[in-house]
Amino acid sequence: MSGDSTWDPESSDGREKTRQQWKRDRTTFQRVYDVITGVTEYTGASGIADRADCSTDGARDALTQLAEMGVVDHREGRPAEYRRNESYFQWKRVERLADEHTHAELREHLDQLLEEDADFQRSFSVPSPDSVDIARIEDGEHAAVHDRLESLSRWRTVRHDIELLQRAVSRAADRHRDGDDLGASA
């Protein structure tokens, strides 16, 4: 297919073109933001700069602003280090859920997850995924072990989503109540 002009984003040439377009279309601040959203371990500004394709000073300036905004956690030292602020991204997800769904929709989905959580509790005979004895799961046939570990992973996800949805339900209720109060006073 040497004459094929189809662009393949998975090729190294395709990845480089995508990277160059990203660099051209995004400011240094935006690229640093894009990179930091995936950084879960403390990393120096130079490491962030390498990934964001910018100078270390440019990354440091953007990271300082992002730290002031609460988007990143900052740890003093030589060098100072940064990582994404998980609580900020959880807050952002809760806000987005409350924006995109009604209180009733969120409540319905939360009820479904609570039911799924109860099913997991019955299935594993423990109150939480952290109470599961992994050694007991790993003692068995490969396919059964795989299924149980996959179920355990899903249970942890369900618990995480329940927490977020509880906050989103509360946020949506607050917004609805605030909207009613504003309508009543107008």
Tab-separated table of C-alpha atoms in Angstrom:
chain	number	residue	atom	x	y	z
A	1	MET	CA	0.000	0.000	0.000
A	2	SER	CA	2.836	2.360	-0.630
A	3	GLY	CA	0.604	4.523	-2.844
A	4	ASP	CA	-2.134	4.717	-0.181
A	5	SER	CA	-2.436	8.263	1.108
A	6	THR	CA	-4.680	7.340	4.038
A	7	TRP	CA	-3.465	8.985	7.227
A	8	ASP	CA	-2.841	6.501	10.034
A	9	PRO	CA	-2.871	8.215	13.455
A	10	GLU	CA	-1.234	5.129	14.979
A	11	SER	CA	1.876	5.429	12.812
A	12	SER	CA	4.798	7.390	14.230
A	13	ASP	CA	4.285	9.924	11.445
A	14	GLY	CA	0.600	10.194	12.370
A	15	ARG	CA	1.417	10.649	16.057
A	16	GLU	CA	3.950	13.343	15.207
A	17	LYS	CA	1.433	15.194	13.016
A	18	THR	CA	-1.138	14.996	15.816
A	19	ARG	CA	1.418	16.284	18.319
A	20	GLN	CA	2.424	19.165	16.055
A	21	GLN	CA	-1.218	20.125	15.532
A	22	TRP	CA	-1.799	19.945	19.315
A	23	LYS	CA	1.201	22.219	19.861
A	24	ARG	CA	0.035	24.627	17.162
A	25	ASP	CA	-3.618	24.753	18.312
A	26	ARG	CA	-3.088	24.936	22.085
A	27	THR	CA	-1.314	27.544	24.208
A	28	THR	CA	1.415	26.535	26.626
A	29	PHE	CA	-1.063	26.896	29.493
A	30	GLN	CA	-3.575	24.637	27.729
A	31	ARG	CA	-0.940	22.005	26.938
A	32	VAL	CA	0.291	22.002	30.546
A	33	TYR	CA	-3.335	21.604	31.674
A	34	ASP	CA	-3.802	18.714	29.215
A	35	VAL	CA	-0.701	16.994	30.588
A	36	ILE	CA	-1.331	17.587	34.300
A	37	THR	CA	-4.798	16.029	34.093
A	38	GLY	CA	-3.048	12.686	33.669
A	39	VAL	CA	-0.307	13.165	36.271
A	40	THR	CA	-1.111	11.307	39.488
A	41	GLU	CA	2.394	11.177	40.966
A	42	TYR	CA	4.312	14.283	41.980
A	43	THR	CA	6.400	15.413	39.011
A	44	GLY	CA	8.780	18.323	38.518
A	45	ALA	CA	8.068	21.192	36.119
A	46	SER	CA	10.741	19.932	33.725
A	47	GLY	CA	8.971	16.568	33.391
A	48	ILE	CA	5.688	18.328	32.719
A	49	ALA	CA	7.431	20.660	30.239
A	50	ASP	CA	8.810	17.684	28.305
A	51	ARG	CA	5.330	16.201	27.926
A	52	ALA	CA	3.698	19.577	27.194
A	53	ASP	CA	6.363	20.427	24.615
A	54	CYS	CA	7.236	23.756	26.226
A	55	SER	CA	9.990	25.368	28.276
A	56	THR	CA	10.395	24.533	31.947
A	57	ASP	CA	9.744	28.184	32.842
A	58	GLY	CA	6.557	28.147	30.758
A	59	ALA	CA	5.395	24.965	32.473
A	60	ARG	CA	6.284	26.362	35.904
A	61	ASP	CA	4.264	29.539	35.235
A	62	ALA	CA	1.248	27.531	34.081
A	63	LEU	CA	1.564	25.111	37.020
A	64	THR	CA	1.724	28.026	39.471
A	65	GLN	CA	-1.525	29.383	38.019
A	66	LEU	CA	-3.130	25.946	38.071
A	67	ALA	CA	-2.080	25.495	41.712
A	68	GLU	CA	-3.657	28.861	42.586
A	69	MET	CA	-6.850	27.696	40.849
A	70	GLY	CA	-6.837	24.424	42.820
A	71	VAL	CA	-6.385	22.244	39.727
A	72	VAL	CA	-3.019	20.878	40.862
A	73	ASP	CA	-1.417	19.944	44.145
A	74	HIS	CA	1.957	21.594	44.707
A	75	ARG	CA	4.738	20.205	46.866
A	76	GLU	CA	7.584	22.522	47.831
A	77	GLY	CA	11.123	21.328	47.355
A	78	ARG	CA	14.036	21.510	45.012
A	79	PRO	CA	12.572	21.057	42.542
A	80	ALA	CA	8.957	21.814	43.382
A	81	GLU	CA	6.623	19.065	42.218
A	82	TYR	CA	3.060	18.956	40.951
A	83	ARG	CA	0.243	16.476	40.351
A	84	ARG	CA	-3.440	16.642	39.539
A	85	ASN	CA	-5.682	17.561	42.452
A	86	GLU	CA	-8.105	14.625	42.637
A	87	SER	CA	-10.642	16.553	44.696
A	88	TYR	CA	-10.813	19.261	42.015
A	89	PHE	CA	-11.520	16.707	39.299
A	90	GLN	CA	-14.129	14.969	41.470
A	91	TRP	CA	-15.801	18.330	42.122
A	92	LYS	CA	-15.728	19.057	38.399
A	93	ARG	CA	-17.331	15.681	37.613
A	94	VAL	CA	-20.054	16.251	40.234
A	95	GLU	CA	-20.798	19.673	38.744
A	96	ARG	CA	-20.947	18.222	35.227
A	97	LEU	CA	-23.308	15.441	36.345
A	98	ALA	CA	-25.575	17.984	38.050
A	99	ASP	CA	-25.486	20.166	34.905
A	100	GLU	CA	-26.237	17.382	32.449
A	101	HIS	CA	-28.880	15.392	34.356
A	102	THR	CA	-32.012	16.091	36.314
A	103	HIS	CA	-32.272	15.312	40.005
A	104	ALA	CA	-34.644	12.445	39.142
A	105	GLU	CA	-32.241	10.940	36.578
A	106	LEU	CA	-29.339	11.102	39.022
A	107	ARG	CA	-31.467	9.587	41.804
A	108	GLU	CA	-32.586	6.736	39.524
A	109	HIS	CA	-29.012	5.933	38.525
A	110	LEU	CA	-27.882	6.133	42.158
A	111	ASP	CA	-30.636	3.699	43.171
A	112	GLN	CA	-29.475	1.271	40.457
A	113	LEU	CA	-25.887	1.464	41.718
A	114	LEU	CA	-26.998	0.970	45.322
A	115	GLU	CA	-28.862	-2.158	44.223
A	116	GLU	CA	-25.771	-3.388	42.369
A	117	ASP	CA	-23.694	-2.697	45.494
A	118	ALA	CA	-26.112	-4.777	47.597
A	119	ASP	CA	-25.817	-7.621	45.056
A	120	PHE	CA	-22.017	-7.509	45.392
A	121	GLN	CA	-22.291	-7.574	49.189
A	122	ARG	CA	-24.439	-10.716	48.941
A	123	SER	CA	-22.202	-12.296	46.304
A	124	PHE	CA	-18.967	-11.756	48.239
A	125	SER	CA	-20.586	-12.108	51.705
A	126	VAL	CA	-18.774	-9.007	52.974
A	127	PRO	CA	-19.870	-5.377	53.445
A	128	SER	CA	-17.281	-3.727	51.172
A	129	PRO	CA	-14.752	-4.545	48.446
A	130	ASP	CA	-11.930	-3.781	50.880
A	131	SER	CA	-13.159	-6.637	53.108
A	132	VAL	CA	-12.698	-9.271	50.407
A	133	ASP	CA	-9.982	-11.837	51.137
A	134	ILE	CA	-8.006	-11.834	47.876
A	135	ALA	CA	-6.226	-15.076	48.814
A	136	ARG	CA	-9.586	-16.875	48.811
A	137	ILE	CA	-10.438	-15.449	45.387
A	138	GLU	CA	-7.105	-16.475	43.894
A	139	ASP	CA	-7.597	-20.083	45.012
A	140	GLY	CA	-9.490	-21.634	42.123
A	141	GLU	CA	-9.690	-22.126	38.394
A	142	HIS	CA	-8.226	-19.385	36.244
A	143	ALA	CA	-11.541	-18.395	34.606
A	144	ALA	CA	-13.348	-18.246	37.963
A	145	VAL	CA	-10.524	-16.224	39.523
A	146	HIS	CA	-10.579	-13.834	36.587
A	147	ASP	CA	-14.361	-13.386	36.865
A	148	ARG	CA	-14.209	-12.766	40.619
A	149	LEU	CA	-11.364	-10.239	40.280
A	150	GLU	CA	-13.284	-8.493	37.499
A	151	SER	CA	-16.385	-8.398	39.729
A	152	LEU	CA	-14.309	-6.989	42.570
A	153	SER	CA	-12.952	-4.274	40.278
A	154	ARG	CA	-16.482	-3.440	39.146
A	155	TRP	CA	-17.611	-3.273	42.788
A	156	ARG	CA	-14.882	-0.730	43.563
A	157	THR	CA	-16.022	1.324	40.563
A	158	VAL	CA	-19.636	1.115	41.740
A	159	ARG	CA	-18.610	2.369	45.194
A	160	HIS	CA	-16.687	5.262	43.649
A	161	ASP	CA	-19.616	6.144	41.389
A	162	ILE	CA	-22.069	5.952	44.300
A	163	GLU	CA	-20.015	8.544	46.170
A	164	LEU	CA	-19.946	10.871	43.156
A	165	LEU	CA	-23.638	10.403	42.418
A	166	GLN	CA	-24.607	11.072	46.029
A	167	ARG	CA	-22.796	14.387	45.774
A	168	ALA	CA	-24.346	15.109	42.358
A	169	VAL	CA	-27.851	14.309	43.649
A	170	SER	CA	-27.280	16.685	46.540
A	171	ARG	CA	-25.903	19.362	44.195
A	172	ALA	CA	-28.832	18.985	41.785
A	173	ALA	CA	-31.269	19.225	44.704
A	174	ASP	CA	-29.524	22.399	45.905
A	175	ARG	CA	-29.752	23.903	42.431
A	176	HIS	CA	-33.415	22.983	42.152
A	177	ARG	CA	-34.136	24.450	45.579
A	178	ASP	CA	-32.171	27.615	44.757
A	179	GLY	CA	-34.060	27.907	41.477
A	180	ASP	CA	-37.382	27.528	43.287
A	181	ASP	CA	-36.361	30.145	45.835
A	182	LEU	CA	-35.362	32.547	43.069
A	183	GLY	CA	-38.615	31.938	41.254
A	184	ALA	CA	-40.642	32.498	44.417
A	185	SER	CA	-38.909	35.777	45.191
A	186	ALA	CA	-39.221	37.175	41.664
